[in-house]
Tab-separated table of C-alpha atoms in Angstrom:
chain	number	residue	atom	x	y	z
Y	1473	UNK	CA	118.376	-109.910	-25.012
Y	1474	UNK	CA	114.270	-109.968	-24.935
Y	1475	UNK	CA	112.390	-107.659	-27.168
Y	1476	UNK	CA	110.398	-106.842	-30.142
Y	1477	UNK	CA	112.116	-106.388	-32.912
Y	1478	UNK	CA	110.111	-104.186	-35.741
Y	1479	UNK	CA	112.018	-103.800	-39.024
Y	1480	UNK	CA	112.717	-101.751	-41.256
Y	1481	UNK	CA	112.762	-98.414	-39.004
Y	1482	UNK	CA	111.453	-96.602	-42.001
Y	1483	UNK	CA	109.890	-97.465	-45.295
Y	1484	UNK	CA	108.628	-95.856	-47.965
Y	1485	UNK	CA	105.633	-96.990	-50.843
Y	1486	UNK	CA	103.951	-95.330	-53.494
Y	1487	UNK	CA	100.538	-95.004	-53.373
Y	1488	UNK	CA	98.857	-98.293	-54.500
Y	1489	UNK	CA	101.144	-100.439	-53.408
Y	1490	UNK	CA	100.342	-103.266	-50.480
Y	1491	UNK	CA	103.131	-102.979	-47.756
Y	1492	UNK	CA	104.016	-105.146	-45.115
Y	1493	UNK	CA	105.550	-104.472	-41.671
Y	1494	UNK	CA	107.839	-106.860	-39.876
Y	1495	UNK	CA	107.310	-107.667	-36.070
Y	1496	UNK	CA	109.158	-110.552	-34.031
Y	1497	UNK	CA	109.098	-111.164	-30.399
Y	1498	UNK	CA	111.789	-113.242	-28.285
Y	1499	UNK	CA	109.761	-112.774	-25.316
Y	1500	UNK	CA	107.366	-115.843	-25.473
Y	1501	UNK	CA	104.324	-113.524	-24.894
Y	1502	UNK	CA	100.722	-114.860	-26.012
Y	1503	UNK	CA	98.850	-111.221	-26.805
Y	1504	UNK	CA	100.449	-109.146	-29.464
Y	1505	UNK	CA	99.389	-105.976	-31.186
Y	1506	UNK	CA	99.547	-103.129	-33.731
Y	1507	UNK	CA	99.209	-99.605	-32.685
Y	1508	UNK	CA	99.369	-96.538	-35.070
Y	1509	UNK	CA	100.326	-92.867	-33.983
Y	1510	UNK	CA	99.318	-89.628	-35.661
Y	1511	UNK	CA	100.427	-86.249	-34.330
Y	1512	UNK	CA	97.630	-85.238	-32.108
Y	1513	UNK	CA	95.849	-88.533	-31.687
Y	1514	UNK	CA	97.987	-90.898	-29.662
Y	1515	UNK	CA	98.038	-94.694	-30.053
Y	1516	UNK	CA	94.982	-96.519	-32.077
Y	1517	UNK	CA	94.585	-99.831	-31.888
Y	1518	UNK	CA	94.353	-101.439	-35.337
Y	1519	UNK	CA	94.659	-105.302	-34.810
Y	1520	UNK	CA	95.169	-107.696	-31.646
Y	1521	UNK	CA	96.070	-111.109	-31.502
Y	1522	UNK	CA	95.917	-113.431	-28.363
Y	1523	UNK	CA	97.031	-116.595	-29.559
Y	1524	UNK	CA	98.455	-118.420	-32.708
Y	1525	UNK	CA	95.888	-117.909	-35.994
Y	1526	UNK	CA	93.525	-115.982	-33.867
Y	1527	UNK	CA	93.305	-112.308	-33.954
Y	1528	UNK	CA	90.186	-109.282	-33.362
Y	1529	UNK	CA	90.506	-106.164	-35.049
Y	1530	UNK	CA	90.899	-102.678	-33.386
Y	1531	UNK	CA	89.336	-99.377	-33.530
Y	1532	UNK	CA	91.278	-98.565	-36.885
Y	1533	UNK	CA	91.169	-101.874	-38.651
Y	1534	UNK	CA	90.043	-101.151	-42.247
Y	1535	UNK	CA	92.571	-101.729	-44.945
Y	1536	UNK	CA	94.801	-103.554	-42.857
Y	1537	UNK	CA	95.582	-107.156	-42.829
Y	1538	UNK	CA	97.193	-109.193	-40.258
Y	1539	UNK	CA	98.696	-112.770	-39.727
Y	1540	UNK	CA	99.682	-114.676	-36.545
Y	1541	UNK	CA	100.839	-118.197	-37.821
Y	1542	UNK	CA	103.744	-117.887	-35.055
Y	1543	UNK	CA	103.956	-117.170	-31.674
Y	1544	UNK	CA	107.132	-115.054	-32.178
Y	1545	UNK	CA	105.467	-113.329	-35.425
Y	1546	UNK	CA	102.821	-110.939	-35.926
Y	1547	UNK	CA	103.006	-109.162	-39.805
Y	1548	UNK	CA	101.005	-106.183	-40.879
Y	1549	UNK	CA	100.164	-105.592	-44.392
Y	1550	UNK	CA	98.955	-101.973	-45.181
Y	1551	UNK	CA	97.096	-102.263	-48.103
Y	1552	UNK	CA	95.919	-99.777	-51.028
Y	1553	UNK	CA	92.511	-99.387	-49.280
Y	1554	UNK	CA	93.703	-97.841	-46.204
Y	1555	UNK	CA	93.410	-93.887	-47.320
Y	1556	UNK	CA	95.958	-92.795	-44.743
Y	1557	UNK	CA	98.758	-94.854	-44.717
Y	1558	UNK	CA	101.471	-92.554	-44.171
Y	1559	UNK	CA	102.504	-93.269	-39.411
Y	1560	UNK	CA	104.454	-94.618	-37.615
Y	1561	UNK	CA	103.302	-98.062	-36.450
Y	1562	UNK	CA	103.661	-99.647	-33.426
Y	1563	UNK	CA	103.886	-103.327	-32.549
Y	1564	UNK	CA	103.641	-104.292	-28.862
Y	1565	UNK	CA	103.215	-107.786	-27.111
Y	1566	UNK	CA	101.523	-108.995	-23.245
Y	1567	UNK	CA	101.515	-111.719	-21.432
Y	1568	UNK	CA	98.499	-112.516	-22.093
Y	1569	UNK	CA	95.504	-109.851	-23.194
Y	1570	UNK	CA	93.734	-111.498	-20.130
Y	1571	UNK	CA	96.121	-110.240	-17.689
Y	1572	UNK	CA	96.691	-106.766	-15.886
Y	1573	UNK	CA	100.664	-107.129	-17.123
Y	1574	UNK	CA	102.182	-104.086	-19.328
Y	1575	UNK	CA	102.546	-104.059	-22.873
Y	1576	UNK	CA	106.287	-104.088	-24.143
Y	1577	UNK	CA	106.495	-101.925	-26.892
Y	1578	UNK	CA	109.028	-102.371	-30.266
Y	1579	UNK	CA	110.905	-99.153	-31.462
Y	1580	UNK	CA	108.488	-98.625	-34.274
Y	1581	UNK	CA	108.407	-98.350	-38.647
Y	1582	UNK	CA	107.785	-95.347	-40.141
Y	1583	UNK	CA	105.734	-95.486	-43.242
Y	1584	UNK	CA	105.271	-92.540	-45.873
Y	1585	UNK	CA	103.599	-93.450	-49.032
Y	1586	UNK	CA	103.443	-90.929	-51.484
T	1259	UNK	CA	84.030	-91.433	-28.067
T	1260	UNK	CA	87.096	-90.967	-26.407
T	1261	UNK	CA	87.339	-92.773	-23.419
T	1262	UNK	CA	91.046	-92.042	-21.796
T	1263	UNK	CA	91.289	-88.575	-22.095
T	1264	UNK	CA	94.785	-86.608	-21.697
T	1265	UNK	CA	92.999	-82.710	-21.826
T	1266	UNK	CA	96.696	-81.213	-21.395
T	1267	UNK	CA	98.827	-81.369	-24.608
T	1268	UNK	CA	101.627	-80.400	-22.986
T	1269	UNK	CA	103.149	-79.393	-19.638
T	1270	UNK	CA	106.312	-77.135	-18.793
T	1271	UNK	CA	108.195	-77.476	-15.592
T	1272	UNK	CA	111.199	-76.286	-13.475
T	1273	UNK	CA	113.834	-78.887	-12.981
T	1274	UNK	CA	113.713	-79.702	-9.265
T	1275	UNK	CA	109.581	-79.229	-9.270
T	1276	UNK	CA	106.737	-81.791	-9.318
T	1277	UNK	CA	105.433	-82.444	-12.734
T	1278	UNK	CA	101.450	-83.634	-12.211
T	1279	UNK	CA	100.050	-85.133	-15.090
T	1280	UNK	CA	96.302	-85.708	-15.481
T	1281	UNK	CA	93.804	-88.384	-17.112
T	1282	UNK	CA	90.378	-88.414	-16.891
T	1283	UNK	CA	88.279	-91.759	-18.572
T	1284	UNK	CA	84.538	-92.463	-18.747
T	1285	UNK	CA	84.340	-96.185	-18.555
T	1286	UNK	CA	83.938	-96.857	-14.644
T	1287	UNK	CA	84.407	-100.546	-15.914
T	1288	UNK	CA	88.234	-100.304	-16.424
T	1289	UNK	CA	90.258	-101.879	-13.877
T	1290	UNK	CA	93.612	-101.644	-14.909
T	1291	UNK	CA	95.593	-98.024	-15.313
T	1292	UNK	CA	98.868	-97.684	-16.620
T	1293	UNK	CA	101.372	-94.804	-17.650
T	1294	UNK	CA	103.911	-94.493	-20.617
T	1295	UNK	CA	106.480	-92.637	-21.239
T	1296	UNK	CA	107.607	-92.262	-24.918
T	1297	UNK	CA	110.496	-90.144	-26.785
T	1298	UNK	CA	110.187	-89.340	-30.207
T	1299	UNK	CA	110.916	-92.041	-32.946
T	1300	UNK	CA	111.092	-94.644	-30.374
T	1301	UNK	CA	108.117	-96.949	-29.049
T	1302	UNK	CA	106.380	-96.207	-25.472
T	1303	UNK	CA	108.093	-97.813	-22.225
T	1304	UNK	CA	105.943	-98.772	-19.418
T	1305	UNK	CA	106.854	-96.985	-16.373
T	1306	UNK	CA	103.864	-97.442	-13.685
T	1307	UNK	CA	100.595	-98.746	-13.012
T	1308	UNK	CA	97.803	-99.207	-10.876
T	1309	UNK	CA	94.678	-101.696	-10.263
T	1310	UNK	CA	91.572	-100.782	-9.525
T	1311	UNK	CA	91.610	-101.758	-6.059
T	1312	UNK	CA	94.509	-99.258	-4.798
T	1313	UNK	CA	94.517	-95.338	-4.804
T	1314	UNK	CA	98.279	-95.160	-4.967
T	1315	UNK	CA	101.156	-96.761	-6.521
T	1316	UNK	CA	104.563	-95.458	-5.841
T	1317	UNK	CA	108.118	-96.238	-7.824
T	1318	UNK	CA	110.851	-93.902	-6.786
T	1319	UNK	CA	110.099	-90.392	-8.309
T	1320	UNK	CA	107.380	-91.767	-9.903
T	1321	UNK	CA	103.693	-91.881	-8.291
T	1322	UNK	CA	100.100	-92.714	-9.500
T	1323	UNK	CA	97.167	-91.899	-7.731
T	1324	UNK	CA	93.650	-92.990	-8.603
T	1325	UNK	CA	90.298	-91.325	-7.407
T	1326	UNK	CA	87.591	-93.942	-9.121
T	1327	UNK	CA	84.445	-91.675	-8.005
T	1328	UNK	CA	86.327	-88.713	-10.085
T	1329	UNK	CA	87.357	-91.879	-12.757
T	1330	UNK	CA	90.722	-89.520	-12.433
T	1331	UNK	CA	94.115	-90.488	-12.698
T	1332	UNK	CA	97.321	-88.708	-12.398
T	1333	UNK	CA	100.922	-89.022	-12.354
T	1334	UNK	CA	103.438	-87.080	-10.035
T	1335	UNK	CA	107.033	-86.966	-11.333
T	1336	UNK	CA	109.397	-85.682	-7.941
T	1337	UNK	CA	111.719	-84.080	-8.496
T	1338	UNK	CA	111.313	-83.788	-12.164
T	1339	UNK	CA	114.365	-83.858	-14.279
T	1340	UNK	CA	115.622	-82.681	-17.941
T	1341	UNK	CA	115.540	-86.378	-19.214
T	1342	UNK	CA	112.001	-87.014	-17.934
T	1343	UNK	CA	111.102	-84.786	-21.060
T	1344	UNK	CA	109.211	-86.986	-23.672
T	1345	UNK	CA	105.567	-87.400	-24.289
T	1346	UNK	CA	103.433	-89.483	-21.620
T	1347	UNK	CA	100.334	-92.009	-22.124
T	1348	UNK	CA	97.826	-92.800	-19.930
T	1349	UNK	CA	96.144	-96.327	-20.572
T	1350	UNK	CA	93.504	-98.205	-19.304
T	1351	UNK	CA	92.124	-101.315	-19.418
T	1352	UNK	CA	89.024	-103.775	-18.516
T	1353	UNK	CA	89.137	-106.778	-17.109
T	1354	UNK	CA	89.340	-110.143	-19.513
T	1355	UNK	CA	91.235	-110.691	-23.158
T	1356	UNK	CA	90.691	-106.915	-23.627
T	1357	UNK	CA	93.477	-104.376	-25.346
T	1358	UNK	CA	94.944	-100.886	-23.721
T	1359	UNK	CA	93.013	-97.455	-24.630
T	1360	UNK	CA	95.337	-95.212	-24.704
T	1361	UNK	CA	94.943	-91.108	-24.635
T	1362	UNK	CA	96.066	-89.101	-26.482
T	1363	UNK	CA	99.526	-87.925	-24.513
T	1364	UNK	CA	100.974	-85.314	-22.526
T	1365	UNK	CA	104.145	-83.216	-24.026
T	1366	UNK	CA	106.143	-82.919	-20.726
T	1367	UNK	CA	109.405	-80.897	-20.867
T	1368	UNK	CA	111.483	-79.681	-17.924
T	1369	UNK	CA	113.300	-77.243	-17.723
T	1370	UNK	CA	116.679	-76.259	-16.895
């Protein structure tokens, strides 16, 4: 079966401490990316990446980190700079950022760092 | 700035009834409109879309229409049904190696 596999579904941190969020895609797509929901403010983009070792930050990038050294692989680290941590993140991959084709969507992590 | 905006945070209808959902967006640059559909603790799925070029997509219940002068969107669930209940995202996006801007969602729930 093709999909996006995030793991773990939830996750929890102490304040201070770097975290880092597991998403792997079967479905050979180029574009992939992190989203983060709040209650109220819908899906912010935090980091996109359209091909191996390249990737652009989003509206919401600061204290995040990302990596894209796979095709299939596309890590975020939440680090002890971002002052909000505590959403549920989002990973999604495309086709290709350069075509009109839908985003496919993972089931999402849950962080709370307290 | 904002520039998908989903002024409705949430939506009640009748079982049976049309559910209309609405998006507005200020970039008359975007060419690409889509619509999620999202429960809770799970991640969006895609359900329709539209280019730039069309006023009207259809997929079975589902239909989008488009009105570019307004740079309006909107979504028509018929007839709507106790499982369409979940929150729904409007998207857009411009032509090239650009992301989806998403709103900020509609809370639809049908009732009974």
């Amino acid at each position: 079966d093709g999909g996006i596999t995030q793991s773990p579904k939830y996750l929890f941190r102490k304040e201070g401490q770097n975290v880092t969020l597991s998403c792997e895609q079967n479905l050979n797509h180029d574009a992939m990316y992190w989203y983060r929901q709040d209650p109220g403010q819908g899906l912010r983009l935090i980091y996109y990446s359209q091909i191996v070792n390249d990737f652009q930050k989003g509206d919401i990038a600061e204290g995040y980190s990302v990596s894209r050294e796979k095709k299939e692989s596309f890590p975020l680290t939440v680090t002890s700079a971002q002052k909000n941590p505590t959403a549920f993140y989002l990973c999604a991959s495309s086709i290709q950022a350069a075509y009109n084709s839908p985003l496919h969507f993972g089931n999402g992590t849950r962080l709370t760092v307290t | 700035d904002q520039q998908v905006k989903q002024n409705s945070p949430s939506l009640s209808v009748q079982e049976g009834r049309i559910s209309i959902l609405n998006c507005d967006y200020t970039n008359s640059m975007f060419d690409y409109f889509l619509w999620y559909k999202k429960y809770p603790a799970e991640g969006p799925t895609f359900l329709i879309s539209i280019s730039s070029i069309k006023d009207k997509n259809e997929d079975g219940r589902f239909t989008v229409f488009l009105n570019k002068s307004a740079k309006h969107l909107s979504l028509h669930i018929v007839p709507s049904q106790p499982g369409d209940s979940a929150v729904y995202y409007c998207a857009a996006k411009l032509s090239g190696n650009t992301p989806l801007v998403f709103g900020k969602g509609t809370r639809l729930s049908v009732i009974a």
